[in-house]
PDB file of C-alpha atoms in Angstrom:
ATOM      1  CA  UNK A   1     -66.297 -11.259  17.005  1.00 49.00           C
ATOM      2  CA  UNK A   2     -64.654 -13.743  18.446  1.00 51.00           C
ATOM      3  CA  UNK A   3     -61.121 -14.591  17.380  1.00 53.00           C
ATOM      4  CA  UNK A   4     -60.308 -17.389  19.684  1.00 50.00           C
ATOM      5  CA  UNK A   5     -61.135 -20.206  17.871  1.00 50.00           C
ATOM      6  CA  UNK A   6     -59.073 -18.690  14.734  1.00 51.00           C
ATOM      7  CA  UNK A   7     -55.849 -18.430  16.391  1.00 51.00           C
ATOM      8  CA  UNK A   8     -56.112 -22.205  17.792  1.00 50.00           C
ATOM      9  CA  UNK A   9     -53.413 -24.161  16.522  1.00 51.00           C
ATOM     10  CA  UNK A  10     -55.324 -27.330  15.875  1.00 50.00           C
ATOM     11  CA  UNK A  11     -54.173 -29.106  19.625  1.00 48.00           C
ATOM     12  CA  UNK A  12     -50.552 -29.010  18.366  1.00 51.00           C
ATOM     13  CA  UNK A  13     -48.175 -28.525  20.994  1.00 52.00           C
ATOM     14  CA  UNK A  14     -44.596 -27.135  20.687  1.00 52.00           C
ATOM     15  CA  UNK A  15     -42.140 -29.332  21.296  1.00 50.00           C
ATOM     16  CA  UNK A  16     -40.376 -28.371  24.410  1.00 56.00           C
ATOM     17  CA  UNK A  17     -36.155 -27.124  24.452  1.00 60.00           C
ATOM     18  CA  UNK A  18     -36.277 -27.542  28.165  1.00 63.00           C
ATOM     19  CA  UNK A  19     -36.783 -24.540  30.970  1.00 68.00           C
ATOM     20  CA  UNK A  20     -37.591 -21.321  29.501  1.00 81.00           C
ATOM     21  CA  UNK A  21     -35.968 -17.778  29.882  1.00 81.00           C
ATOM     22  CA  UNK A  22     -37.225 -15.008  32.182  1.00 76.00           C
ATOM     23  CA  UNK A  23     -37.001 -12.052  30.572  1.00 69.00           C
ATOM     24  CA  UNK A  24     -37.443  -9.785  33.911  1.00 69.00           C
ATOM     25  CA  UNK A  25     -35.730  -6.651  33.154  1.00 69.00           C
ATOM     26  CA  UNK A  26     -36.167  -5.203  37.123  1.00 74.00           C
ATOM     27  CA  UNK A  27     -33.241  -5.915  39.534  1.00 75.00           C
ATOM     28  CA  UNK A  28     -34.658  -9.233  41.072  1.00 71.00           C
ATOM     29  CA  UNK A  29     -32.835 -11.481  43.301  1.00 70.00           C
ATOM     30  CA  UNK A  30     -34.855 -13.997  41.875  1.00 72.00           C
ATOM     31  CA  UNK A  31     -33.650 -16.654  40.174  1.00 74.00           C
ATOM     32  CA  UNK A  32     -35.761 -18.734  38.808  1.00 76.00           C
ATOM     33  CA  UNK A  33     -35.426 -19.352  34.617  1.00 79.00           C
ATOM     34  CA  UNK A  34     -33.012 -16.641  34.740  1.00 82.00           C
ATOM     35  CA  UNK A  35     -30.929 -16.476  31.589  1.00 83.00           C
ATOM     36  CA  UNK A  36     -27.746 -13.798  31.520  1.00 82.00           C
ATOM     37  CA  UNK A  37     -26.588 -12.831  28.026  1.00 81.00           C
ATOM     38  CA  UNK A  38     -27.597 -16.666  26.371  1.00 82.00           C
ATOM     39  CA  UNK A  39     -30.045 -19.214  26.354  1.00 82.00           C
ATOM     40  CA  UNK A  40     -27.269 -21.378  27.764  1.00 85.00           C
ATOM     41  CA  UNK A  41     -26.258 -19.324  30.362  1.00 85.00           C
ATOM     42  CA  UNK A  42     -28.989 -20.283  32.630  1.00 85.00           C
ATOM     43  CA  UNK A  43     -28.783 -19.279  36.082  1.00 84.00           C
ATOM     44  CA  UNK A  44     -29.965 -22.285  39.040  1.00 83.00           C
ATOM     45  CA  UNK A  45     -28.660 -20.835  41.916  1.00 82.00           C
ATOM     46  CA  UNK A  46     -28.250 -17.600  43.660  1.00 83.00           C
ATOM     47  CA  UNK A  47     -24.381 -19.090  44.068  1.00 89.00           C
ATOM     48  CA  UNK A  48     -24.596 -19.216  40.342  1.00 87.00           C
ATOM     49  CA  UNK A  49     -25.948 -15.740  40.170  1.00 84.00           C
ATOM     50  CA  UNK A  50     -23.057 -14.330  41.910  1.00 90.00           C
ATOM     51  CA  UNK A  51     -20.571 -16.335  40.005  1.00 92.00           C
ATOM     52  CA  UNK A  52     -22.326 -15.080  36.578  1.00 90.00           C
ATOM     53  CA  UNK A  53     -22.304 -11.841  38.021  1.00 91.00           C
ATOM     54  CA  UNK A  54     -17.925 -12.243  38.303  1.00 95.00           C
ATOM     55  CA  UNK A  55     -18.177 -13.468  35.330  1.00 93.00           C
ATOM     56  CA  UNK A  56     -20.055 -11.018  33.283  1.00 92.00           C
ATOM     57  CA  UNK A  57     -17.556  -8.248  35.632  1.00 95.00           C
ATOM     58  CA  UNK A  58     -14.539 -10.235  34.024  1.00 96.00           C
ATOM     59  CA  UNK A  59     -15.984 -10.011  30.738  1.00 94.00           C
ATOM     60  CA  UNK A  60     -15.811  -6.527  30.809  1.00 96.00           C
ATOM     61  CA  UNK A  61     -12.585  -6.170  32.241  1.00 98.00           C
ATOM     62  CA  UNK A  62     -11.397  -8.048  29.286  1.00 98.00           C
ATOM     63  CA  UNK A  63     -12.597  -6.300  27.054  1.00 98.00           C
ATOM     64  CA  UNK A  64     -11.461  -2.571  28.375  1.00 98.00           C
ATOM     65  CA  UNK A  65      -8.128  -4.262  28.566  1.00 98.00           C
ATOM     66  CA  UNK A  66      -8.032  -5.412  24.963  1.00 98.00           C
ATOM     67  CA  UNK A  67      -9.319  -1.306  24.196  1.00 98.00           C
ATOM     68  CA  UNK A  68      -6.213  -0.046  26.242  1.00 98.00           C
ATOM     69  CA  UNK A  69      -3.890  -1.917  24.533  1.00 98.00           C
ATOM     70  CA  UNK A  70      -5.408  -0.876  21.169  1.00 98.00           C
ATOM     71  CA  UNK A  71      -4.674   2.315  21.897  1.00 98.00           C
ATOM     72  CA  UNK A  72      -1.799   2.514  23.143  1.00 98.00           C
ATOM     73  CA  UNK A  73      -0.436   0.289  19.897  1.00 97.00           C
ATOM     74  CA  UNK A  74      -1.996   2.925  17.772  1.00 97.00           C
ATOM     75  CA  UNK A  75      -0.215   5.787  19.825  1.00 97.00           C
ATOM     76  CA  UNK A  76       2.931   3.807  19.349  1.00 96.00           C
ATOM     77  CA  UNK A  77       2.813   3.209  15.766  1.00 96.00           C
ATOM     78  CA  UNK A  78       1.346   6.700  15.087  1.00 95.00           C
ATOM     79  CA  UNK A  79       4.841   7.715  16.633  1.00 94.00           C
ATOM     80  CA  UNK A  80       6.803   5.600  15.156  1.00 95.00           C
ATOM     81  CA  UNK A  81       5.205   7.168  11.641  1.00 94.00           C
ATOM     82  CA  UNK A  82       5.511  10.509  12.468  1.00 94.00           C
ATOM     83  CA  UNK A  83       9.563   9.836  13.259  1.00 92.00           C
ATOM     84  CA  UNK A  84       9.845   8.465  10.034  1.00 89.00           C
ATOM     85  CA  UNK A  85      11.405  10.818   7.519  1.00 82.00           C
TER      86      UNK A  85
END
């Protein structure tokens, strides 16, 4: 049985949102439609790889710094309760 013809969409294209993601999950140095973390963060360029790369690196950094400081506030004010009569 043939289920070509069923799953035809009557010659209706979809519209186009411009270049498409790859989704290549391998370590690739190849850049082409490569999309890190967003549809809008679409990479061109190794140049822009490397950049994305820093950038992805300072995202992370950011975020163990805002962690650090979270707990060392709540180690502060956890001593600051336990001084309280």
């Amino acid at each position: 049985m043939d289920h070509h013809d069923q799953m035809a969409h009557g010659g209706m294209d979809m519209p186009s949102e411009g270049p498409m993601c790859n989704m290549n999950m391998l370590f690739t140095w190849d850049t082409t439609n490569l999309c890190i973390i967003f549809r809008q963060w679409h990479i061109h360029s190794t140049l822009s790889l490397l950049l994305s790369l820093l950038g992805v690196a300072a995202l992370t950094a950011g975020y163990e710094l805002v962690r650090e400081i979270s707990r060392r506030y709540e180690q502060s004010h956890t001593e600051y309760l336990s001084k309280l009569p």
